[in-house]
Amino acid sequence: MSEPRNVKNLKDRINRIEDILASVAAGDMDARIETEIEDDLSGIEAAIDLLIDDLTDELRQREKMQKELETKLKEIQEQQRTIVQQQEDLLELSSPVSKVWDNILILPVIGTLDSQRTQIMMENLLQKIVDTGCTISILDITGVPTVDTQVANHLLKTVTSARLLGAECIISGISPAIAQTIVHLGIDLSTIRTKATLQDAMIYAMKQNKRSDEMKVLSRNALSDEKED
Amino acid sequence: MLELAPDRNFELLGEYAIETEYDIVMARQTVRQFAKKAGMGIVDQTRITTAVSELFRNMYNYAGGGKVLIERGDVESHDALIITCIDHGPGIENLELAMSDGYTSGMGMGYGLPGTKRLVDRFEIQSKINEGTTVRIMKWK
Ligand SMILES: Nc1ncnc2c1ncn2[C@@H]1O[C@H](COP(=O)(O)OP(=O)(O)OP(=O)(O)O)[C@@H](O)[C@H]1O
Ligand SMILES: [Mg+2]
């Protein structure tokens, strides 16, 4: 009578071991056999519990390492971004404002105009207008692939600011595709003087130059005429 | 909510997070590449690129970023590029106002949304206060 009970008991315990192992395999790392009986089988049961402990530790370690790797990866990505940003800044520096002709400034813009770059560009141009006293500046955007409302807004502001400093700012290099797109957006650039190409803008600027020279001569003559009277 | 009916037969070309101005530039270039691959000419490429630029910037400026799905599929027998911008920002209180020319709550020109609508073939917008905004546009040759 006692034999079969014992066997049943053993069977139950082996079933329990199987259950626990299945739970662990399914990812439940809190499962333990935790037997209270002391016999031959309990040694195995305790050993299995120890193995599960080790496994849990190992998994935790792995998770920790994975997290660390992810953080490292993020840092590297961040650095990469900084590098790209610096490259863009370099690009910005490689298109500086230059005085190409008496009284005429040219600023060729290449690449994308995010708000930071536009800010620097605008400040550079305005400062150069003040420093040189040039009254005509050309902002060439042939190298700008996308003109959205924000870029257009910045362009308008630059032109308006230049005007306040007594300089006319011409925008050149608006491609037909971009021109159409601006119109569809609904932005009114009619208050700005625009030219299709940098060359057109240069020709216009030189004509303006000549005109203002003639005006100077005229007004000088007028002044000396007055004196003679 | 804020689920513009997903279309069964669209092929997902890419999914990107918009969190920085750099992301805007990269995703915009990606859209241009897909437009080119779809056989669009320079004018259509410029239109769709500018349109998404507006939507990305809005997510960046008003919603602290968001994500964009780029799909390609058949829309009324057109080979269309479908771009969906999803954010979980503050939402737009008055859609009609936001869609009107010249309205801006900030320092913009107020042409981003209405302009985008004019640049594309289909334009859908959904927004709910405190939940976010979803805009989906479609463009074909
Ligand atoms: N994703 C968004 N989440 C919350 N509010 C938005 C979102 N997009 C647009 N808006 C709101 O709608 C208004 C109109 O947007 P729209 O893009 O037309 O103009 P803008 O961004 O103000 O200026 P612009 O785009 O011309 O530079 C915004 O000022 C803003 O209040
Ligand atoms: Mg906008």
mmCIF file of C-alpha atoms and ligand atoms in Angstrom:
data_model
loop_
_atom_site.group_PDB
_atom_site.id
_atom_site.type_symbol
_atom_site.label_atom_id
_atom_site.label_comp_id
_atom_site.label_asym_id
_atom_site.label_seq_id
_atom_site.Cartn_x
_atom_site.Cartn_y
_atom_site.Cartn_z
ATOM 1 C CA MET A 1 0.000 0.000 0.000
ATOM 2 C CA SER A 2 2.750 2.460 0.893
ATOM 3 C CA GLU A 3 4.716 1.610 -2.268
ATOM 4 C CA PRO A 4 2.197 2.969 -4.794
ATOM 5 C CA ARG A 5 1.681 6.132 -2.701
ATOM 6 C CA ASN A 6 5.399 6.749 -2.754
ATOM 7 C CA VAL A 7 5.536 6.204 -6.484
ATOM 8 C CA LYS A 8 2.641 8.611 -6.963
ATOM 9 C CA ASN A 9 4.388 11.133 -4.808
ATOM 10 C CA LEU A 10 7.510 10.787 -6.939
ATOM 11 C CA LYS A 11 5.488 11.123 -10.104
ATOM 12 C CA ASP A 12 3.947 14.352 -8.778
ATOM 13 C CA ARG A 13 7.361 15.726 -7.961
ATOM 14 C CA ILE A 14 8.756 14.846 -11.378
ATOM 15 C CA ASN A 15 5.700 16.487 -12.943
ATOM 16 C CA ARG A 16 6.425 19.568 -10.877
ATOM 17 C CA ILE A 17 10.052 19.587 -12.071
ATOM 18 C CA GLU A 18 8.794 19.378 -15.633
ATOM 19 C CA ASP A 19 6.321 22.218 -15.027
ATOM 20 C CA ILE A 20 8.975 24.443 -13.525
ATOM 21 C CA LEU A 21 11.390 23.758 -16.382
ATOM 22 C CA ALA A 22 8.621 24.556 -18.865
ATOM 23 C CA SER A 23 7.850 27.831 -17.061
ATOM 24 C CA VAL A 24 11.510 28.828 -17.126
ATOM 25 C CA ALA A 25 11.726 27.918 -20.785
ATOM 26 C CA ALA A 26 8.709 30.166 -21.357
ATOM 27 C CA GLY A 27 10.543 33.032 -19.712
ATOM 28 C CA ASP A 28 9.278 32.971 -16.140
ATOM 29 C CA MET A 29 12.529 33.417 -14.252
ATOM 30 C CA ASP A 30 10.820 33.532 -10.855
ATOM 31 C CA ALA A 31 9.747 29.873 -10.981
ATOM 32 C CA ARG A 32 11.534 27.576 -8.491
ATOM 33 C CA ILE A 33 10.885 24.018 -7.295
ATOM 34 C CA GLU A 34 11.594 24.768 -3.636
ATOM 35 C CA THR A 35 11.105 21.308 -2.238
ATOM 36 C CA GLU A 36 10.747 20.796 1.494
ATOM 37 C CA ILE A 37 11.369 17.050 1.514
ATOM 38 C CA GLU A 38 14.877 15.650 2.128
ATOM 39 C CA ASP A 39 15.693 12.616 -0.013
ATOM 40 C CA ASP A 40 17.629 11.574 -3.140
ATOM 41 C CA LEU A 41 15.409 13.545 -5.490
ATOM 42 C CA SER A 42 15.580 16.708 -3.439
ATOM 43 C CA GLY A 43 19.300 16.985 -4.327
ATOM 44 C CA ILE A 44 18.382 17.137 -7.992
ATOM 45 C CA GLU A 45 15.573 19.555 -7.273
ATOM 46 C CA ALA A 46 17.925 21.885 -5.413
ATOM 47 C CA ALA A 47 20.472 21.615 -8.240
ATOM 48 C CA ILE A 48 17.851 22.597 -10.791
ATOM 49 C CA ASP A 49 16.863 25.603 -8.663
ATOM 50 C CA LEU A 50 20.544 26.625 -8.582
ATOM 51 C CA LEU A 51 20.809 26.274 -12.338
ATOM 52 C CA ILE A 52 17.766 28.503 -12.764
ATOM 53 C CA ASP A 53 19.410 31.058 -10.464
ATOM 54 C CA ASP A 54 22.543 31.058 -12.612
ATOM 55 C CA LEU A 55 20.519 31.348 -15.775
ATOM 56 C CA THR A 56 18.600 34.308 -14.356
ATOM 57 C CA ASP A 57 21.841 36.045 -13.456
ATOM 58 C CA GLU A 58 23.224 35.459 -16.904
ATOM 59 C CA LEU A 59 20.087 36.811 -18.561
ATOM 60 C CA ARG A 60 20.185 39.927 -16.389
ATOM 61 C CA GLN A 61 23.818 40.432 -17.332
ATOM 62 C CA ARG A 62 22.974 40.090 -20.986
ATOM 63 C CA GLU A 63 20.131 42.588 -20.718
ATOM 64 C CA LYS A 64 22.443 45.036 -19.009
ATOM 65 C CA MET A 65 25.032 44.636 -21.731
ATOM 66 C CA GLN A 66 22.406 45.088 -24.416
ATOM 67 C CA LYS A 67 21.284 48.313 -22.773
ATOM 68 C CA GLU A 68 24.864 49.535 -22.596
ATOM 69 C CA LEU A 69 25.380 48.705 -26.254
ATOM 70 C CA GLU A 70 22.233 50.596 -27.164
ATOM 71 C CA THR A 71 23.396 53.652 -25.250
ATOM 72 C CA LYS A 72 26.769 53.450 -26.977
ATOM 73 C CA LEU A 73 25.060 53.173 -30.340
ATOM 74 C CA LYS A 74 22.958 56.234 -29.555
ATOM 75 C CA GLU A 75 26.083 58.160 -28.612
ATOM 76 C CA ILE A 76 27.761 57.192 -31.853
ATOM 77 C CA GLN A 77 24.699 58.219 -33.838
ATOM 78 C CA GLU A 78 24.695 61.518 -31.993
ATOM 79 C CA GLN A 79 28.353 62.031 -32.874
ATOM 80 C CA GLN A 80 27.628 61.220 -36.460
ATOM 81 C CA ARG A 81 24.966 63.886 -36.475
ATOM 82 C CA THR A 82 27.386 66.409 -35.072
ATOM 83 C CA ILE A 83 29.847 65.550 -37.815
ATOM 84 C CA VAL A 84 27.218 66.019 -40.499
ATOM 85 C CA GLN A 85 26.205 69.291 -38.880
ATOM 86 C CA GLN A 86 29.824 70.427 -38.876
ATOM 87 C CA GLN A 87 30.133 69.506 -42.515
ATOM 88 C CA GLU A 88 27.104 71.620 -43.242
ATOM 89 C CA ASP A 89 28.608 74.468 -41.271
ATOM 90 C CA LEU A 90 31.758 74.128 -43.332
ATOM 91 C CA LEU A 91 29.663 74.310 -46.437
ATOM 92 C CA GLU A 92 28.220 77.493 -45.035
ATOM 93 C CA LEU A 93 31.671 78.937 -44.546
ATOM 94 C CA SER A 94 32.687 77.989 -48.048
ATOM 95 C CA SER A 95 30.005 80.253 -49.484
ATOM 96 C CA PRO A 96 30.870 83.573 -47.925
ATOM 97 C CA VAL A 97 29.711 87.004 -48.906
ATOM 98 C CA SER A 98 32.108 88.629 -51.323
ATOM 99 C CA LYS A 99 32.378 91.994 -52.947
ATOM 100 C CA VAL A 100 32.645 91.139 -56.621
ATOM 101 C CA TRP A 101 32.383 94.588 -58.090
ATOM 102 C CA ASP A 102 32.336 98.120 -56.967
ATOM 103 C CA ASN A 103 29.249 98.457 -54.769
ATOM 104 C CA ILE A 104 27.985 94.906 -55.418
ATOM 105 C CA LEU A 105 27.947 92.030 -52.929
ATOM 106 C CA ILE A 106 27.260 88.436 -53.884
ATOM 107 C CA LEU A 107 26.167 85.647 -51.571
ATOM 108 C CA PRO A 108 25.834 82.255 -53.242
ATOM 109 C CA VAL A 109 23.876 79.834 -51.070
ATOM 110 C CA ILE A 110 24.424 76.118 -51.484
ATOM 111 C CA GLY A 111 22.577 73.269 -49.801
ATOM 112 C CA THR A 112 19.677 73.268 -47.457
ATOM 113 C CA LEU A 113 18.603 76.336 -45.575
ATOM 114 C CA ASP A 114 17.624 75.264 -42.092
ATOM 115 C CA SER A 115 16.782 78.039 -39.705
ATOM 116 C CA GLN A 116 20.196 78.098 -38.044
ATOM 117 C CA ARG A 117 22.095 78.412 -41.282
ATOM 118 C CA THR A 118 19.718 81.018 -42.622
ATOM 119 C CA GLN A 119 20.227 83.053 -39.484
ATOM 120 C CA ILE A 120 24.033 83.027 -39.909
ATOM 121 C CA MET A 121 23.730 83.776 -43.602
ATOM 122 C CA MET A 122 21.450 86.732 -42.977
ATOM 123 C CA GLU A 123 23.693 88.166 -40.272
ATOM 124 C CA ASN A 124 26.789 87.784 -42.481
ATOM 125 C CA LEU A 125 25.154 89.562 -45.372
ATOM 126 C CA LEU A 126 23.809 92.438 -43.290
ATOM 127 C CA GLN A 127 27.157 92.895 -41.540
ATOM 128 C CA LYS A 128 28.947 92.963 -44.868
ATOM 129 C CA ILE A 129 26.513 95.575 -46.158
ATOM 130 C CA VAL A 130 27.352 97.759 -43.174
ATOM 131 C CA ASP A 131 31.116 97.126 -43.442
ATOM 132 C CA THR A 132 31.437 97.775 -47.167
ATOM 133 C CA GLY A 133 28.695 100.328 -47.679
ATOM 134 C CA CYS A 134 27.607 98.422 -50.801
ATOM 135 C CA THR A 135 24.082 99.325 -51.856
ATOM 136 C CA ILE A 136 23.393 96.280 -54.046
ATOM 137 C CA SER A 137 23.564 92.658 -52.942
ATOM 138 C CA ILE A 138 22.728 89.493 -54.810
ATOM 139 C CA LEU A 139 21.566 86.390 -53.002
ATOM 140 C CA ASP A 140 21.952 83.490 -55.389
ATOM 141 C CA ILE A 141 19.949 80.392 -54.484
ATOM 142 C CA THR A 142 20.771 78.245 -57.523
ATOM 143 C CA GLY A 143 22.232 75.679 -55.117
ATOM 144 C CA VAL A 144 19.211 75.491 -52.841
ATOM 145 C CA PRO A 145 17.087 72.434 -53.691
ATOM 146 C CA THR A 146 13.965 73.255 -51.682
ATOM 147 C CA VAL A 147 12.302 76.574 -51.013
ATOM 148 C CA ASP A 148 9.458 76.097 -48.558
ATOM 149 C CA THR A 149 7.517 78.722 -46.608
ATOM 150 C CA GLN A 150 10.205 78.925 -43.951
ATOM 151 C CA VAL A 151 13.005 79.545 -46.448
ATOM 152 C CA ALA A 152 10.838 82.041 -48.345
ATOM 153 C CA ASN A 153 10.080 83.790 -45.079
ATOM 154 C CA HIS A 154 13.786 84.067 -44.303
ATOM 155 C CA LEU A 155 14.513 85.380 -47.787
ATOM 156 C CA LEU A 156 11.810 88.033 -47.414
ATOM 157 C CA LYS A 157 13.182 89.044 -44.032
ATOM 158 C CA THR A 158 16.728 89.280 -45.380
ATOM 159 C CA VAL A 159 15.611 91.490 -48.250
ATOM 160 C CA THR A 160 13.578 93.713 -45.918
ATOM 161 C CA SER A 161 16.468 94.040 -43.453
ATOM 162 C CA ALA A 162 18.899 94.894 -46.249
ATOM 163 C CA ARG A 163 16.467 97.531 -47.450
ATOM 164 C CA LEU A 164 16.393 99.066 -43.995
ATOM 165 C CA LEU A 165 20.173 99.379 -44.242
ATOM 166 C CA GLY A 166 19.783 101.190 -47.547
ATOM 167 C CA ALA A 167 20.757 98.279 -49.778
ATOM 168 C CA GLU A 168 18.781 96.554 -52.467
ATOM 169 C CA CYS A 169 18.880 92.768 -52.299
ATOM 170 C CA ILE A 170 18.232 90.798 -55.479
ATOM 171 C CA ILE A 171 17.411 87.089 -55.361
ATOM 172 C CA SER A 172 18.706 85.083 -58.300
ATOM 173 C CA GLY A 173 18.708 81.457 -59.311
ATOM 174 C CA ILE A 174 15.084 80.527 -58.703
ATOM 175 C CA SER A 175 14.511 77.575 -61.033
ATOM 176 C CA PRO A 176 11.256 77.295 -63.006
ATOM 177 C CA ALA A 177 10.184 74.336 -60.833
ATOM 178 C CA ILE A 178 10.796 76.252 -57.636
ATOM 179 C CA ALA A 179 9.104 79.361 -59.043
ATOM 180 C CA GLN A 180 5.954 77.334 -59.774
ATOM 181 C CA THR A 181 6.053 75.739 -56.364
ATOM 182 C CA ILE A 182 6.335 79.099 -54.610
ATOM 183 C CA VAL A 183 3.309 80.345 -56.534
ATOM 184 C CA HIS A 184 1.294 77.268 -55.528
ATOM 185 C CA LEU A 185 2.279 77.697 -51.919
ATOM 186 C CA GLY A 186 0.685 81.116 -52.237
ATOM 187 C CA ILE A 187 3.725 83.140 -51.236
ATOM 188 C CA ASP A 188 3.938 86.586 -52.741
ATOM 189 C CA LEU A 189 7.505 87.395 -53.737
ATOM 190 C CA SER A 190 6.467 90.285 -55.956
ATOM 191 C CA THR A 191 7.901 92.813 -53.517
ATOM 192 C CA ILE A 192 11.331 91.258 -54.075
ATOM 193 C CA ARG A 193 13.429 91.856 -57.134
ATOM 194 C CA THR A 194 14.225 88.440 -58.565
ATOM 195 C CA LYS A 195 16.315 87.412 -61.540
ATOM 196 C CA ALA A 196 16.412 84.024 -63.242
ATOM 197 C CA THR A 197 20.184 83.643 -63.190
ATOM 198 C CA LEU A 198 23.136 85.091 -61.354
ATOM 199 C CA GLN A 199 24.273 86.587 -64.634
ATOM 200 C CA ASP A 200 20.978 88.424 -65.118
ATOM 201 C CA ALA A 201 21.277 89.718 -61.581
ATOM 202 C CA MET A 202 24.830 90.941 -62.229
ATOM 203 C CA ILE A 203 23.795 92.768 -65.396
ATOM 204 C CA TYR A 204 20.923 94.398 -63.546
ATOM 205 C CA ALA A 205 23.176 95.369 -60.630
ATOM 206 C CA MET A 206 25.762 96.957 -62.914
ATOM 207 C CA LYS A 207 23.076 98.968 -64.685
ATOM 208 C CA GLN A 208 21.858 100.198 -61.317
ATOM 209 C CA ASN A 209 25.426 101.131 -60.483
ATOM 210 C CA LYS A 210 25.803 103.153 -63.644
ATOM 211 C CA ARG A 211 22.511 104.888 -63.030
ATOM 212 C CA SER A 212 23.431 105.887 -59.522
ATOM 213 C CA ASP A 213 26.810 107.165 -60.783
ATOM 214 C CA GLU A 214 25.014 109.308 -63.366
ATOM 215 C CA MET A 215 22.672 110.557 -60.682
ATOM 216 C CA LYS A 216 25.650 111.550 -58.556
ATOM 217 C CA VAL A 217 27.176 113.488 -61.441
ATOM 218 C CA LEU A 218 23.826 115.144 -62.153
ATOM 219 C CA SER A 219 23.293 116.218 -58.596
ATOM 220 C CA ARG A 220 26.888 117.442 -58.327
ATOM 221 C CA ASN A 221 26.367 119.514 -61.458
ATOM 222 C CA ALA A 222 23.097 120.818 -60.111
ATOM 223 C CA LEU A 223 24.813 121.856 -56.905
ATOM 224 C CA SER A 224 27.652 123.649 -58.705
ATOM 225 C CA ASP A 225 25.101 125.344 -61.022
ATOM 226 C CA GLU A 226 23.348 126.683 -57.970
ATOM 227 C CA LYS A 227 26.613 128.091 -56.622
ATOM 228 C CA GLU A 228 27.381 129.894 -59.855
ATOM 229 C CA ASP A 229 24.076 131.698 -59.755
ATOM 230 C CA MET B 1 -8.860 57.657 -33.648
ATOM 231 C CA LEU B 2 -6.508 59.657 -35.865
ATOM 232 C CA GLU B 3 -6.256 56.673 -38.125
ATOM 233 C CA LEU B 4 -6.740 57.703 -41.688
ATOM 234 C CA ALA B 5 -8.228 54.587 -43.194
ATOM 235 C CA PRO B 6 -5.195 52.422 -43.986
ATOM 236 C CA ASP B 7 -5.143 51.208 -47.527
ATOM 237 C CA ARG B 8 -4.914 47.554 -48.298
ATOM 238 C CA ASN B 9 -2.779 47.629 -51.384
ATOM 239 C CA PHE B 10 -0.147 50.244 -50.539
ATOM 240 C CA GLU B 11 3.460 49.151 -50.422
ATOM 241 C CA LEU B 12 5.368 50.609 -47.484
ATOM 242 C CA LEU B 13 8.590 52.184 -48.775
ATOM 243 C CA GLY B 14 9.849 53.585 -45.528
ATOM 244 C CA GLU B 15 9.094 54.890 -42.075
ATOM 245 C CA TYR B 16 11.123 57.682 -40.462
ATOM 246 C CA ALA B 17 11.156 59.651 -37.244
ATOM 247 C CA ILE B 18 11.193 63.441 -37.497
ATOM 248 C CA GLU B 19 12.874 64.811 -34.416
ATOM 249 C CA THR B 20 15.506 67.241 -35.625
ATOM 250 C CA GLU B 21 16.014 69.653 -38.496
ATOM 251 C CA TYR B 22 18.530 67.146 -39.785
ATOM 252 C CA ASP B 23 15.767 64.492 -39.889
ATOM 253 C CA ILE B 24 13.646 66.924 -41.907
ATOM 254 C CA VAL B 25 16.390 67.352 -44.494
ATOM 255 C CA MET B 26 17.107 63.611 -44.719
ATOM 256 C CA ALA B 27 13.455 62.535 -44.979
ATOM 257 C CA ARG B 28 12.805 65.248 -47.520
ATOM 258 C CA GLN B 29 15.661 63.977 -49.680
ATOM 259 C CA THR B 30 14.319 60.438 -49.333
ATOM 260 C CA VAL B 31 10.912 61.566 -50.586
ATOM 261 C CA ARG B 32 12.559 63.254 -53.545
ATOM 262 C CA GLN B 33 14.381 60.007 -54.393
ATOM 263 C CA PHE B 34 11.140 57.999 -54.244
ATOM 264 C CA ALA B 35 9.403 60.589 -56.424
ATOM 265 C CA LYS B 36 12.201 60.307 -58.945
ATOM 266 C CA LYS B 37 11.962 56.494 -58.867
ATOM 267 C CA ALA B 38 8.221 56.762 -59.443
ATOM 268 C CA GLY B 39 9.048 58.567 -62.664
ATOM 269 C CA MET B 40 7.998 62.058 -61.632
ATOM 270 C CA GLY B 41 9.529 65.015 -63.454
ATOM 271 C CA ILE B 42 11.445 67.814 -61.799
ATOM 272 C CA VAL B 43 8.344 69.969 -61.236
ATOM 273 C CA ASP B 44 6.407 67.180 -59.495
ATOM 274 C CA GLN B 45 9.486 66.192 -57.511
ATOM 275 C CA THR B 46 9.864 69.774 -56.330
ATOM 276 C CA ARG B 47 6.190 69.982 -55.423
ATOM 277 C CA ILE B 48 6.044 66.823 -53.341
ATOM 278 C CA THR B 49 9.378 67.598 -51.674
ATOM 279 C CA THR B 50 8.216 71.078 -50.736
ATOM 280 C CA ALA B 51 4.860 69.744 -49.533
ATOM 281 C CA VAL B 52 6.454 67.214 -47.185
ATOM 282 C CA SER B 53 8.920 69.843 -46.022
ATOM 283 C CA GLU B 54 5.958 71.914 -44.821
ATOM 284 C CA LEU B 55 4.391 68.974 -42.982
ATOM 285 C CA PHE B 56 7.698 67.897 -41.395
ATOM 286 C CA ARG B 57 8.382 71.425 -40.233
ATOM 287 C CA ASN B 58 4.926 71.707 -38.719
ATOM 288 C CA MET B 59 5.480 68.464 -36.776
ATOM 289 C CA TYR B 60 8.870 69.738 -35.672
ATOM 290 C CA ASN B 61 7.677 73.241 -34.762
ATOM 291 C CA TYR B 62 4.312 72.532 -33.174
ATOM 292 C CA ALA B 63 4.243 68.897 -32.069
ATOM 293 C CA GLY B 64 7.815 68.299 -30.928
ATOM 294 C CA GLY B 65 8.321 65.884 -33.804
ATOM 295 C CA GLY B 66 6.511 62.889 -35.191
ATOM 296 C CA LYS B 67 6.840 60.143 -37.735
ATOM 297 C CA VAL B 68 6.350 59.770 -41.437
ATOM 298 C CA LEU B 69 5.254 56.825 -43.546
ATOM 299 C CA ILE B 70 6.078 56.729 -47.222
ATOM 300 C CA GLU B 71 3.986 54.400 -49.353
ATOM 301 C CA ARG B 72 3.373 53.729 -52.991
ATOM 302 C CA GLY B 73 0.191 52.337 -54.404
ATOM 303 C CA ASP B 74 -2.683 52.531 -56.787
ATOM 304 C CA VAL B 75 -5.078 55.416 -56.174
ATOM 305 C CA GLU B 76 -7.917 55.680 -58.650
ATOM 306 C CA SER B 77 -5.696 54.093 -61.313
ATOM 307 C CA HIS B 78 -2.816 56.454 -60.580
ATOM 308 C CA ASP B 79 0.615 55.252 -59.504
ATOM 309 C CA ALA B 80 0.680 57.378 -56.370
ATOM 310 C CA LEU B 81 3.163 58.277 -53.694
ATOM 311 C CA ILE B 82 1.363 58.414 -50.347
ATOM 312 C CA ILE B 83 2.931 60.245 -47.453
ATOM 313 C CA THR B 84 1.444 60.174 -43.977
ATOM 314 C CA CYS B 85 2.678 62.411 -41.169
ATOM 315 C CA ILE B 86 1.642 61.388 -37.678
ATOM 316 C CA ASP B 87 2.324 63.325 -34.501
ATOM 317 C CA HIS B 88 1.137 63.207 -30.918
ATOM 318 C CA GLY B 89 1.380 66.920 -30.356
ATOM 319 C CA PRO B 90 -1.227 69.337 -29.024
ATOM 320 C CA GLY B 91 -3.487 68.988 -32.050
ATOM 321 C CA ILE B 92 -5.109 71.806 -34.000
ATOM 322 C CA GLU B 93 -8.066 73.531 -32.388
ATOM 323 C CA ASN B 94 -9.595 75.071 -35.468
ATOM 324 C CA LEU B 95 -8.800 73.137 -38.630
ATOM 325 C CA GLU B 96 -10.643 75.520 -40.910
ATOM 326 C CA LEU B 97 -8.603 78.418 -39.570
ATOM 327 C CA ALA B 98 -5.338 76.474 -39.789
ATOM 328 C CA MET B 99 -6.133 75.623 -43.421
ATOM 329 C CA SER B 100 -6.732 79.228 -44.401
ATOM 330 C CA ASP B 101 -4.118 81.282 -46.236
ATOM 331 C CA GLY B 102 -2.048 83.490 -44.001
ATOM 332 C CA TYR B 103 -3.082 82.052 -40.649
ATOM 333 C CA THR B 104 -0.204 81.318 -38.301
ATOM 334 C CA SER B 105 -0.235 80.868 -34.552
ATOM 335 C CA GLY B 106 3.488 81.568 -34.479
ATOM 336 C CA MET B 107 5.970 83.485 -36.579
ATOM 337 C CA GLY B 108 5.367 81.674 -39.864
ATOM 338 C CA MET B 109 3.730 82.914 -43.020
ATOM 339 C CA GLY B 110 0.662 80.765 -42.582
ATOM 340 C CA TYR B 111 0.901 79.199 -46.030
ATOM 341 C CA GLY B 112 2.254 75.787 -45.058
ATOM 342 C CA LEU B 113 -0.983 73.802 -44.809
ATOM 343 C CA PRO B 114 -3.096 75.529 -47.478
ATOM 344 C CA GLY B 115 -0.041 75.651 -49.761
ATOM 345 C CA THR B 116 0.626 71.951 -49.293
ATOM 346 C CA LYS B 117 -2.965 71.182 -50.247
ATOM 347 C CA ARG B 118 -2.491 73.077 -53.516
ATOM 348 C CA LEU B 119 0.767 71.269 -54.275
ATOM 349 C CA VAL B 120 -0.602 67.714 -54.125
ATOM 350 C CA ASP B 121 -3.374 65.619 -55.662
ATOM 351 C CA ARG B 122 -5.008 64.463 -52.413
ATOM 352 C CA PHE B 123 -4.886 66.040 -48.986
ATOM 353 C CA GLU B 124 -6.477 64.718 -45.785
ATOM 354 C CA ILE B 125 -6.054 66.072 -42.303
ATOM 355 C CA GLN B 126 -7.300 64.847 -38.927
ATOM 356 C CA SER B 127 -6.565 66.420 -35.610
ATOM 357 C CA LYS B 128 -7.745 66.128 -32.057
ATOM 358 C CA ILE B 129 -6.845 68.378 -29.157
ATOM 359 C CA ASN B 130 -4.242 66.806 -26.859
ATOM 360 C CA GLU B 131 -3.998 63.717 -29.054
ATOM 361 C CA GLY B 132 -2.243 64.829 -32.170
ATOM 362 C CA THR B 133 -2.466 65.460 -35.857
ATOM 363 C CA THR B 134 -2.315 63.198 -38.892
ATOM 364 C CA VAL B 135 -1.912 64.538 -42.397
ATOM 365 C CA ARG B 136 -1.895 62.348 -45.476
ATOM 366 C CA ILE B 137 -1.049 63.563 -48.930
ATOM 367 C CA MET B 138 -0.929 61.800 -52.282
ATOM 368 C CA LYS B 139 0.827 62.772 -55.456
ATOM 369 C CA TRP B 140 1.060 61.188 -58.837
ATOM 370 C CA LYS B 141 2.445 62.037 -62.278
HETATM 371 N N1 LIG C 1 1.243 69.239 -36.593
HETATM 372 C C1 LIG C 1 0.681 70.306 -36.007
HETATM 373 N N2 LIG C 1 0.374 70.260 -34.674
HETATM 374 C C2 LIG C 1 -0.184 71.335 -34.068
HETATM 375 N N3 LIG C 1 -0.499 72.479 -34.688
HETATM 376 C C3 LIG C 1 -0.225 72.592 -36.010
HETATM 377 C C4 LIG C 1 0.379 71.518 -36.740
HETATM 378 N N4 LIG C 1 0.516 71.902 -38.027
HETATM 379 C C5 LIG C 1 0.031 73.148 -38.093
HETATM 380 N N5 LIG C 1 -0.424 73.573 -36.910
HETATM 381 C C6 LIG C 1 -1.081 74.882 -36.620
HETATM 382 O O1 LIG C 1 -1.653 75.361 -37.815
HETATM 383 C C7 LIG C 1 -1.143 76.661 -38.128
HETATM 384 C C8 LIG C 1 -1.038 76.832 -39.610
HETATM 385 O O2 LIG C 1 -0.031 75.973 -40.135
HETATM 386 P P1 LIG C 1 0.721 76.396 -41.478
HETATM 387 O O3 LIG C 1 1.763 75.378 -41.764
HETATM 388 O O4 LIG C 1 -0.289 76.652 -42.525
HETATM 389 O O5 LIG C 1 1.382 77.793 -41.111
HETATM 390 P P2 LIG C 1 2.663 78.095 -40.187
HETATM 391 O O6 LIG C 1 3.381 76.847 -39.886
HETATM 392 O O7 LIG C 1 2.199 78.904 -39.039
HETATM 393 O O8 LIG C 1 3.549 79.008 -41.122
HETATM 394 P P3 LIG C 1 4.359 78.535 -42.433
HETATM 395 O O9 LIG C 1 4.092 77.098 -42.633
HETATM 396 O O10 LIG C 1 3.847 79.379 -43.537
HETATM 397 O O11 LIG C 1 5.809 78.799 -42.150
HETATM 398 C C9 LIG C 1 0.169 76.755 -37.389
HETATM 399 O O12 LIG C 1 0.515 78.105 -37.094
HETATM 400 C C10 LIG C 1 -0.109 75.929 -36.132
HETATM 401 O O13 LIG C 1 -0.786 76.693 -35.170
HETATM 402 MG MG MG C 2 3.948 75.468 -41.378
#
